[in-house]
PDB file of C-alpha atoms in Angstrom:
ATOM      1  CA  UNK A   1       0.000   0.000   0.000  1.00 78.00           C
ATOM      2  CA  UNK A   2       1.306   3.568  -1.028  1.00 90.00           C
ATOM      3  CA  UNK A   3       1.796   4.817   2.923  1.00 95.00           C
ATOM      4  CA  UNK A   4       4.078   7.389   4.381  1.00 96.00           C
ATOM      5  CA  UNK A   5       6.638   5.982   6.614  1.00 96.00           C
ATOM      6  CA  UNK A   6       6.368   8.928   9.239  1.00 96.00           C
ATOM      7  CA  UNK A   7       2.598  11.027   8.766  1.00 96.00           C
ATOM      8  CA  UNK A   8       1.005   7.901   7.896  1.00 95.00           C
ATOM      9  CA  UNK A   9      -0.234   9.405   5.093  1.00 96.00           C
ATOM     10  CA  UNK A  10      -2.439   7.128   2.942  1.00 96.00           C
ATOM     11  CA  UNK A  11      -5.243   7.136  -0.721  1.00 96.00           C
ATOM     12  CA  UNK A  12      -8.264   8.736  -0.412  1.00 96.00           C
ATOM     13  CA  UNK A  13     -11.879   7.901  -1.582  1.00 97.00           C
ATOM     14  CA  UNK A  14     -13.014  10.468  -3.261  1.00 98.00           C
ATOM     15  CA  UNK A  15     -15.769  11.210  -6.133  1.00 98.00           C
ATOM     16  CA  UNK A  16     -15.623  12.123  -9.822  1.00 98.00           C
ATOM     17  CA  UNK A  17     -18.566  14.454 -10.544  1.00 98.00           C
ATOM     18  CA  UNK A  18     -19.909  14.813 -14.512  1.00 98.00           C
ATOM     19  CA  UNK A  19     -21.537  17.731 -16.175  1.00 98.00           C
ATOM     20  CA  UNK A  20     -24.893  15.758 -14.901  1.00 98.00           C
ATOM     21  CA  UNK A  21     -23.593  15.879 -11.262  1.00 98.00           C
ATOM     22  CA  UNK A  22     -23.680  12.376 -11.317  1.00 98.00           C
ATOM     23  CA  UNK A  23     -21.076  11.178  -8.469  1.00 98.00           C
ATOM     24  CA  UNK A  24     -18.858   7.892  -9.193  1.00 98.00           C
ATOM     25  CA  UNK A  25     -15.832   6.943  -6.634  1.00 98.00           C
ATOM     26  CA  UNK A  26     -12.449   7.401  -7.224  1.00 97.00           C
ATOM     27  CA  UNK A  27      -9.255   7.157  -5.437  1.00 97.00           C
ATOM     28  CA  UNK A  28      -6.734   9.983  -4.523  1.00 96.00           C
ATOM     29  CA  UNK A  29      -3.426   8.782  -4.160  1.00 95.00           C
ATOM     30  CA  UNK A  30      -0.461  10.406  -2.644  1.00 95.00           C
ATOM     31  CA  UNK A  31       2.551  10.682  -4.295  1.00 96.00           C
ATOM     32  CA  UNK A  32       4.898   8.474  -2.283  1.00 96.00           C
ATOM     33  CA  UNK A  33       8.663   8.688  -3.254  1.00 96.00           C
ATOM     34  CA  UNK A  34      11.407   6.237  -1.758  1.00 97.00           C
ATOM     35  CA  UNK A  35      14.162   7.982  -0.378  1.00 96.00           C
ATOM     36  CA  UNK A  36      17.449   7.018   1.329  1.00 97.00           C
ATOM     37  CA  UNK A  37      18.257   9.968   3.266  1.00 96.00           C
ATOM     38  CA  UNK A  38      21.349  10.384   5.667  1.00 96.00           C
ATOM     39  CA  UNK A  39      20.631  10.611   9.533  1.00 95.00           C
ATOM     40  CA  UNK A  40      23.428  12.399  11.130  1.00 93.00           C
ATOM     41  CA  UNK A  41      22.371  11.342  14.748  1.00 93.00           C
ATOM     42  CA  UNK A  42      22.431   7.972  13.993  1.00 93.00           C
ATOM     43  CA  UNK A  43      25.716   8.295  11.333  1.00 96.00           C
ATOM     44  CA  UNK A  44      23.679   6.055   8.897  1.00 97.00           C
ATOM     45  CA  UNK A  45      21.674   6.252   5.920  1.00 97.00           C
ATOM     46  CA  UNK A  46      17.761   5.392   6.038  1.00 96.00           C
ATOM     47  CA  UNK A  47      15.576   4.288   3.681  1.00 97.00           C
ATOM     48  CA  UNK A  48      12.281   5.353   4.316  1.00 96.00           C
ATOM     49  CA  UNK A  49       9.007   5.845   1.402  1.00 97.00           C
ATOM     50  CA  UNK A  50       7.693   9.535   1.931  1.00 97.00           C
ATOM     51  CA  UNK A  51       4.774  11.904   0.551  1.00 97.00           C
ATOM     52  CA  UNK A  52       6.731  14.915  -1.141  1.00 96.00           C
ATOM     53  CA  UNK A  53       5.337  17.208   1.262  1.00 96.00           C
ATOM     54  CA  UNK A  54       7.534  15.198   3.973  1.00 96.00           C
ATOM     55  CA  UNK A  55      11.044  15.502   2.157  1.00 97.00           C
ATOM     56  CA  UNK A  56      10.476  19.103   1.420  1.00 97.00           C
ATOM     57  CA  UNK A  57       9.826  19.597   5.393  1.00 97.00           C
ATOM     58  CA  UNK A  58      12.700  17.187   6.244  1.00 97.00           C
ATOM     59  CA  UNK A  59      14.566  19.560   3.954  1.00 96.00           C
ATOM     60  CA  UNK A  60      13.279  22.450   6.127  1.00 96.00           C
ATOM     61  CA  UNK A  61      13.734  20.793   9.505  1.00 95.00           C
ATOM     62  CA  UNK A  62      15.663  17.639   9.227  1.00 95.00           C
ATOM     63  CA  UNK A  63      14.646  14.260   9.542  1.00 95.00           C
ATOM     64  CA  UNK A  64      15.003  13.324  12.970  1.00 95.00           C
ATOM     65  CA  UNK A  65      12.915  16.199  14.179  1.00 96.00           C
ATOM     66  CA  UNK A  66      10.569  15.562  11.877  1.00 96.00           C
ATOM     67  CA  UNK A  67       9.896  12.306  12.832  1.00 95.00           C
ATOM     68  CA  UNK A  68       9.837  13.509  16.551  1.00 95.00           C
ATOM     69  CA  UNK A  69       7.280  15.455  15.562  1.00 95.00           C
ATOM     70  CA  UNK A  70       4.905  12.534  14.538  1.00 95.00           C
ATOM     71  CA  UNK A  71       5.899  10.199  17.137  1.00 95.00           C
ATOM     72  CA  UNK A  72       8.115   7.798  15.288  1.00 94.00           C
ATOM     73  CA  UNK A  73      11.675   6.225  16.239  1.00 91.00           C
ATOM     74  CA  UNK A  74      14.249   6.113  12.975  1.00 86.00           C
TER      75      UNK A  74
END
């Protein structure tokens, strides 16, 4: 399943509506990327599948306190 390794993030149900308003389901899926990013703390690399929306925070604020953040031990 396409899941974010730290927010959790997963698809969506969502619905497609016509011209007719006439309402079918649909999925929303995230865009999950696989990324092996370096941990300084820990002097090792991790491998960990992210939304984009988490690297370009982890870019902001670095992965270990991102993951703090959300609860979850690297």
């Amino acid at each position: 399943m396409a899941k974010s390794d730290i927010t959790g993030k997963r698809k969506l149900l969502a619905q497609n509506v016509s011209h007719s308003n006439i309402k079918t389901k649909r999925w929303q899926n995230v865009n999950i990327q696989t990324r092996r990013l370096w941990v300084p703390e820990l002097k090792r690399y991790v491998t960990l599948s992210l939304t984009t929306r988490d690297i370009r925070t982890i870019d902001k604020l670095g992965v270990v306190a991102y993951a703090k953040r959300y609860g979850v031990t690297l």
